[in-house]
mmCIF file of C-alpha atoms in Angstrom:
data_model
loop_
_atom_site.group_PDB
_atom_site.id
_atom_site.type_symbol
_atom_site.label_atom_id
_atom_site.label_comp_id
_atom_site.label_asym_id
_atom_site.label_seq_id
_atom_site.Cartn_x
_atom_site.Cartn_y
_atom_site.Cartn_z
ATOM 1 C CA MET Y 339 -0.368 -0.774 -0.362
ATOM 2 C CA SER Y 340 1.207 3.703 -0.896
ATOM 3 C CA ASP Y 341 1.683 6.464 1.534
ATOM 4 C CA THR Y 342 -1.331 8.693 0.266
ATOM 5 C CA PRO Y 343 -1.239 12.629 0.890
ATOM 6 C CA THR Y 344 -4.004 13.598 2.871
ATOM 7 C CA ASN Y 345 -3.382 17.203 2.789
ATOM 8 C CA ILE Y 346 -1.360 20.136 0.815
ATOM 9 C CA ARG Y 347 -0.537 23.327 0.658
ATOM 10 C CA ALA Y 348 1.135 26.101 -0.929
ATOM 11 C CA HIS Y 349 3.130 28.059 1.657
ATOM 12 C CA GLN Y 350 3.790 31.305 -0.453
ATOM 13 C CA GLY Y 351 5.930 32.909 1.628
ATOM 14 C CA GLU Y 352 8.510 30.346 2.364
ATOM 15 C CA GLN Y 353 7.959 29.098 -0.921
ATOM 16 C CA THR Y 354 7.126 25.682 -0.500
ATOM 17 C CA LEU Y 355 4.145 22.825 -0.114
ATOM 18 C CA GLU Y 356 3.317 21.169 2.231
ATOM 19 C CA LEU Y 357 2.198 17.306 1.933
ATOM 20 C CA ILE Y 358 1.129 15.528 5.038
ATOM 21 C CA TRP Y 359 1.276 12.020 4.852
ATOM 22 C CA ASP Y 360 -1.666 9.274 5.640
ATOM 23 C CA SER Y 361 1.289 7.850 8.040
ATOM 24 C CA GLY Y 362 0.976 11.147 9.494
ATOM 25 C CA VAL Y 363 4.427 12.223 7.972
ATOM 26 C CA VAL Y 364 5.016 15.700 6.983
ATOM 27 C CA SER Y 365 7.173 16.153 3.556
ATOM 28 C CA ARG Y 366 7.424 20.360 2.781
ATOM 29 C CA LEU Y 367 8.924 20.991 -0.734
ATOM 30 C CA PRO Y 368 11.168 24.019 -2.302
ATOM 31 C CA TYR Y 369 8.572 25.122 -5.103
ATOM 32 C CA ARG Y 370 12.627 25.037 -7.037
ATOM 33 C CA TYR Y 371 13.172 21.462 -6.530
ATOM 34 C CA LEU Y 372 10.133 20.907 -7.614
ATOM 35 C CA ARG Y 373 10.671 22.345 -11.192
ATOM 36 C CA ALA Y 374 14.339 21.399 -10.938
ATOM 37 C CA GLU Y 375 11.869 16.582 -11.060
ATOM 38 C CA CYS Y 376 9.227 18.141 -13.890
ATOM 39 C CA PRO Y 377 9.871 15.705 -16.091
ATOM 40 C CA CYS Y 378 7.022 17.568 -18.531
ATOM 41 C CA ALA Y 379 7.914 17.502 -22.399
ATOM 42 C CA SER Y 380 7.798 21.864 -21.456
ATOM 43 C CA CYS Y 381 10.316 21.346 -18.814
ATOM 44 C CA ARG Y 382 12.555 18.446 -20.472
ATOM 45 C CA ASN Y 383 13.595 18.037 -23.771
ATOM 46 C CA GLU Y 384 11.407 14.705 -25.139
ATOM 47 C CA TRP Y 385 14.199 12.630 -26.828
ATOM 48 C CA THR Y 386 18.129 13.952 -24.409
ATOM 49 C CA GLY Y 387 15.846 14.451 -20.907
ATOM 50 C CA GLU Y 388 18.220 17.482 -20.597
ATOM 51 C CA ARG Y 389 16.895 20.511 -18.810
ATOM 52 C CA ILE Y 390 15.344 23.449 -20.857
ATOM 53 C CA LEU Y 391 13.704 25.733 -18.521
ATOM 54 C CA ASP Y 392 16.187 27.140 -15.799
ATOM 55 C CA PRO Y 393 14.586 27.091 -12.446
#
């Protein structure tokens, strides 16, 4: 069984996304990290995987 977020909150001042998991663990991920890890074709070259956008 995978852990599922029970609550997701954006903290604009801290530029983080907070995820509260059903296990009770709280994760805070910086927006910059999320942008850097984005696998979509708008953020990465579809063929090489090279990052297109500089977060």
